[in-house]
Short mmCIF file of C-alpha atoms in Angstrom, two decimals:
data_model
loop_
_atom_site.label_atom_id
_atom_site.label_comp_id
_atom_site.label_asym_id
_atom_site.label_seq_id
_atom_site.Cartn_x
_atom_site.Cartn_y
_atom_site.Cartn_z
CA GLN A 1 -2.11 4.60 -17.09
CA GLN A 2 0.01 2.02 -14.84
CA GLN A 3 2.50 4.28 -13.20
CA VAL A 4 4.58 1.62 -11.75
CA LYS A 5 5.13 -1.90 -13.57
CA GLN A 6 6.45 -4.54 -11.58
CA SER A 7 7.76 -7.94 -12.75
CA PRO A 8 7.43 -10.66 -12.59
CA GLN A 9 4.16 -11.42 -11.43
CA SER A 10 5.23 -14.76 -9.71
CA LEU A 11 8.73 -16.21 -8.51
CA ILE A 12 9.79 -19.48 -7.33
CA VAL A 13 13.17 -19.64 -5.85
CA GLN A 14 14.89 -22.66 -3.59
CA LYS A 15 15.93 -21.99 -0.20
CA GLY A 16 19.46 -20.06 -0.30
CA GLY A 17 18.94 -18.84 -3.59
CA ILE A 18 18.41 -14.98 -4.65
CA SER A 19 15.09 -13.51 -5.36
CA ILE A 20 15.05 -10.60 -7.97
CA ILE A 21 11.82 -8.55 -8.35
CA ASN A 22 12.18 -5.60 -10.52
CA CYS A 23 10.21 -2.57 -11.01
CA ALA A 24 9.76 0.71 -13.56
CA TYR A 25 8.17 3.74 -13.09
CA GLU A 26 7.47 6.93 -15.44
CA ASN A 27 6.99 9.98 -13.43
CA THR A 28 10.16 11.72 -12.78
CA ALA A 29 9.25 13.32 -9.87
CA PHE A 30 9.01 10.15 -8.01
CA ASP A 31 11.75 10.52 -5.08
CA TYR A 32 10.83 7.86 -2.68
CA PHE A 33 10.86 4.25 -3.34
CA PRO A 34 9.57 1.93 -1.00
CA TRP A 35 9.07 -1.99 -0.73
CA TYR A 36 6.38 -3.62 0.98
CA GLN A 37 6.13 -7.02 1.85
CA GLN A 38 2.42 -8.37 2.51
CA PHE A 39 1.50 -11.80 3.99
CA PRO A 40 -2.04 -13.60 3.55
CA GLY A 41 -4.41 -12.02 5.32
CA LYS A 42 -2.41 -8.93 6.62
CA GLY A 43 -1.83 -5.18 5.47
CA PRO A 44 1.39 -4.34 3.89
CA ALA A 45 4.36 -4.35 6.13
CA LEU A 46 7.15 -1.79 4.91
CA LEU A 47 10.33 -3.80 4.40
CA ILE A 48 12.82 -1.04 3.28
CA ALA A 49 12.90 1.87 1.04
CA ILE A 50 15.37 4.29 -0.89
CA ARG A 51 15.68 7.74 -2.20
CA PRO A 52 17.27 8.84 -5.73
CA ASP A 53 20.28 10.28 -4.04
CA VAL A 54 21.78 6.63 -3.71
CA SER A 55 22.04 3.82 -6.24
CA GLU A 56 22.07 0.79 -3.46
CA LYS A 57 20.69 0.50 0.31
CA LYS A 58 21.06 -2.86 1.71
CA GLU A 59 19.27 -3.77 5.40
CA GLY A 60 20.18 -7.76 6.32
CA ARG A 61 19.33 -9.68 3.48
CA PHE A 62 17.30 -6.95 1.54
CA THR A 63 19.29 -4.62 -1.07
CA ILE A 64 17.36 -2.00 -3.41
CA SER A 65 19.11 -0.97 -6.34
CA PHE A 66 18.21 2.30 -7.72
CA ASN A 67 19.00 3.36 -11.86
CA LYS A 68 17.51 6.38 -11.90
CA SER A 69 18.43 7.15 -15.70
CA ALA A 70 16.30 3.90 -16.33
CA LYS A 71 13.53 4.65 -14.02
CA GLN A 72 14.05 1.10 -12.56
CA PHE A 73 14.73 -0.04 -8.76
CA SER A 74 14.88 -3.41 -7.71
CA LEU A 75 14.59 -5.80 -4.44
CA HIS A 76 16.91 -8.78 -3.79
CA ILE A 77 16.43 -11.23 -1.28
CA MET A 78 19.52 -12.97 -0.36
CA ASP A 79 19.71 -16.10 1.38
CA SER A 80 16.05 -16.68 0.66
CA GLN A 81 14.18 -18.44 3.00
CA PRO A 82 10.47 -20.44 3.33
CA GLY A 83 9.42 -17.55 5.74
CA ASP A 84 10.17 -15.25 2.92
CA SER A 85 7.08 -16.36 1.19
CA ALA A 86 4.43 -13.74 0.75
CA THR A 87 3.75 -11.10 -1.92
CA TYR A 88 5.72 -8.06 -2.58
CA PHE A 89 5.08 -4.61 -3.65
CA CYS A 90 7.14 -1.97 -4.88
CA ALA A 91 5.83 1.75 -4.75
CA ALA A 92 6.74 5.34 -5.84
CA GLY A 93 5.82 8.74 -4.31
CA ASN A 94 7.10 12.47 -3.39
CA TYR A 95 9.07 12.54 -0.06
CA GLY A 96 7.59 15.13 1.91
CA GLY A 97 5.08 16.40 -0.79
CA SER A 98 1.70 17.66 -0.39
CA GLN A 99 0.39 14.52 -2.24
CA GLY A 100 1.24 11.73 0.67
CA ASN A 101 -0.24 8.53 -1.68
CA LEU A 102 1.87 6.19 -2.97
CA ILE A 103 1.56 4.56 -6.37
CA PHE A 104 2.03 0.69 -5.85
CA GLY A 105 2.84 -2.20 -8.55
CA LYS A 106 0.63 -5.21 -8.92
CA GLY A 107 2.75 -7.38 -7.16
CA THR A 108 4.94 -10.48 -7.24
CA LYS A 109 4.06 -13.46 -5.40
CA LEU A 110 7.36 -14.96 -4.06
CA SER A 111 7.77 -19.06 -2.98
CA VAL A 112 10.57 -20.20 -1.54
CA LYS A 113 10.85 -23.86 -1.64
CA PRO A 114 12.64 -25.67 1.15
CA GLY B 1 2.88 -0.23 20.60
CA ALA B 2 -0.34 -0.51 19.22
CA GLY B 3 -0.29 -0.87 15.52
CA VAL B 4 -3.19 0.17 12.84
CA SER B 5 -6.17 -1.03 13.63
CA GLN B 6 -9.50 -1.59 11.42
CA SER B 7 -13.19 -2.81 11.98
CA PRO B 8 -14.83 -4.74 11.15
CA ARG B 9 -12.30 -7.09 9.38
CA TYR B 10 -14.74 -8.66 7.53
CA LYS B 11 -18.14 -7.35 6.07
CA VAL B 12 -20.60 -8.81 3.76
CA ALA B 13 -23.35 -6.38 2.31
CA LYS B 14 -26.38 -6.92 -0.19
CA ARG B 15 -26.02 -4.91 -3.30
CA GLY B 16 -27.32 -1.26 -2.35
CA GLN B 17 -26.52 -1.30 1.44
CA ASP B 18 -24.41 1.16 2.77
CA VAL B 19 -21.50 -0.07 4.85
CA ALA B 20 -19.02 1.79 7.08
CA LEU B 21 -15.82 0.67 7.92
CA ARG B 22 -13.34 2.07 10.51
CA CYS B 23 -9.84 3.13 11.33
CA ASP B 24 -7.76 3.70 14.44
CA PRO B 25 -4.31 4.76 13.50
CA ILE B 26 -1.44 4.44 15.71
CA SER B 27 -1.90 7.42 18.25
CA GLY B 28 0.14 10.43 17.30
CA HIS B 29 0.16 9.92 13.52
CA VAL B 30 -1.53 12.88 12.09
CA SER B 31 -1.30 11.36 8.30
CA LEU B 32 -3.93 8.96 7.63
CA PHE B 33 -4.59 7.20 3.86
CA TRP B 34 -7.49 4.98 2.76
CA TYR B 35 -6.53 2.09 -0.10
CA GLN B 36 -8.42 -0.29 -1.94
CA GLN B 37 -6.92 -3.60 -2.78
CA ALA B 38 -8.40 -5.68 -5.25
CA LEU B 39 -8.08 -9.16 -5.26
CA GLY B 40 -4.70 -10.08 -6.50
CA GLN B 41 -3.63 -6.27 -7.19
CA GLY B 42 -1.61 -3.72 -5.48
CA PRO B 43 -3.22 -1.26 -3.13
CA GLU B 44 -4.67 1.84 -5.07
CA PHE B 45 -5.06 5.26 -2.76
CA LEU B 46 -8.13 6.56 -2.32
CA THR B 47 -8.07 9.56 0.16
CA TYR B 48 -5.73 11.15 2.51
CA PHE B 49 -6.22 13.24 5.68
CA GLN B 50 -3.60 15.21 7.61
CA ASN B 51 -5.20 15.43 11.11
CA GLU B 52 -8.92 16.39 10.53
CA ALA B 53 -8.42 18.22 7.19
CA GLN B 54 -8.84 15.93 3.83
CA LEU B 55 -6.35 16.87 1.78
CA ASP B 56 -6.69 14.84 -0.98
CA LYS B 57 -9.66 12.94 -2.52
CA SER B 58 -8.82 12.38 -5.75
CA GLY B 59 -8.71 8.48 -5.47
CA LEU B 60 -12.48 7.97 -4.60
CA PRO B 61 -13.89 6.04 -7.13
CA SER B 62 -17.70 7.55 -7.25
CA ASP B 63 -19.83 10.07 -5.20
CA ARG B 64 -20.86 7.29 -3.45
CA PHE B 65 -17.59 6.89 -1.39
CA PHE B 66 -17.00 9.45 1.82
CA ALA B 67 -14.62 9.44 4.19
CA GLU B 68 -14.05 11.84 7.14
CA ARG B 69 -11.84 11.81 10.35
CA PRO B 70 -13.68 14.64 12.52
CA GLU B 71 -11.13 14.98 15.71
CA GLY B 72 -8.35 14.24 13.84
CA SER B 73 -7.85 10.44 14.75
CA VAL B 74 -10.33 7.93 14.31
CA SER B 75 -11.39 7.90 10.39
CA THR B 76 -14.63 6.37 8.61
CA LEU B 77 -15.05 5.15 5.36
CA LYS B 78 -18.76 5.04 3.84
CA ILE B 79 -19.87 3.65 0.70
CA GLN B 80 -23.06 4.07 0.27
CA ARG B 81 -25.76 1.69 -2.19
CA THR B 82 -22.76 -0.49 -2.48
CA GLN B 83 -22.34 -2.39 -5.87
CA GLN B 84 -20.39 -5.55 -6.85
CA GLU B 85 -17.60 -3.66 -8.05
CA ASP B 86 -16.60 -2.45 -4.23
CA SER B 87 -15.96 -5.77 -3.38
CA ALA B 88 -12.21 -5.23 -2.41
CA VAL B 89 -9.96 -5.21 0.72
CA TYR B 90 -10.01 -1.60 2.02
CA LEU B 91 -6.65 -0.83 3.88
CA CYS B 92 -5.83 1.98 6.06
CA ALA B 93 -2.41 3.45 6.93
CA SER B 94 -1.32 6.16 8.94
CA SER B 95 2.37 7.93 9.39
CA LEU B 96 3.92 10.47 11.22
CA PRO B 97 5.35 13.54 9.10
CA PRO B 98 7.70 15.01 7.44
CA VAL B 99 8.34 11.11 6.89
CA THR B 100 4.60 10.72 4.96
CA HIS B 101 5.59 7.84 3.37
CA GLU B 102 6.93 5.51 5.81
CA GLN B 103 3.19 4.26 6.11
CA TYR B 104 1.91 1.78 8.21
CA PHE B 105 -0.58 -0.31 7.18
CA GLY B 106 -3.80 -1.85 9.32
CA PRO B 107 -4.75 -5.43 8.47
CA GLY B 108 -7.61 -4.21 6.22
CA THR B 109 -11.55 -4.81 6.11
CA ARG B 110 -12.48 -7.38 3.57
CA LEU B 111 -15.73 -6.20 2.10
CA THR B 112 -17.94 -8.67 -0.21
CA VAL B 113 -20.95 -7.24 -1.88
CA THR B 114 -23.75 -9.80 -2.93
#
């Protein structure tokens, strides 16, 4: 049973455009939702994260929107650049709990065209 | 400062061989995670250590997989009698509680079983 569903699987955006990636989760006990960026041959790098006490968090060009009632969250990349081309993973977990592991989505491969 | 390092970066094993994968976490990070990432998929949790204690090994796919962290720093993931389905990238991550989920990943070890 896939606990975190991510879409789309791939995304092509023009330079300067907005990239939007969506995730949905099932387990209402999750209370920590990070996004990771992964370049080929590298490990995932933490990009931005949100907890359910806020509906939106912005860091530079990256924004997470969170909808607790719908159990959905999304990543928006404003003014997308070719350097943003990578695979993005959403994840979910229990903040500070005894179970430290994260549940990842299957990833979205983003290509930003110049 | 130095990030999480893993060695070897690439490993080719014949089916039936045993392999050992090493992870050096960020200095001072007490939590350490192993994940398995199949091609085109998100990372999947294998096991979790807090210092030398293995608190969760629920993700290990079979009894051929074994992990240890005897002195609470370096960790080794061992796979016995490798099978083709073990081919994947094995990622190590570390974090500093209580923010267990701000996990910092290493570059991974790509294991190919022939």
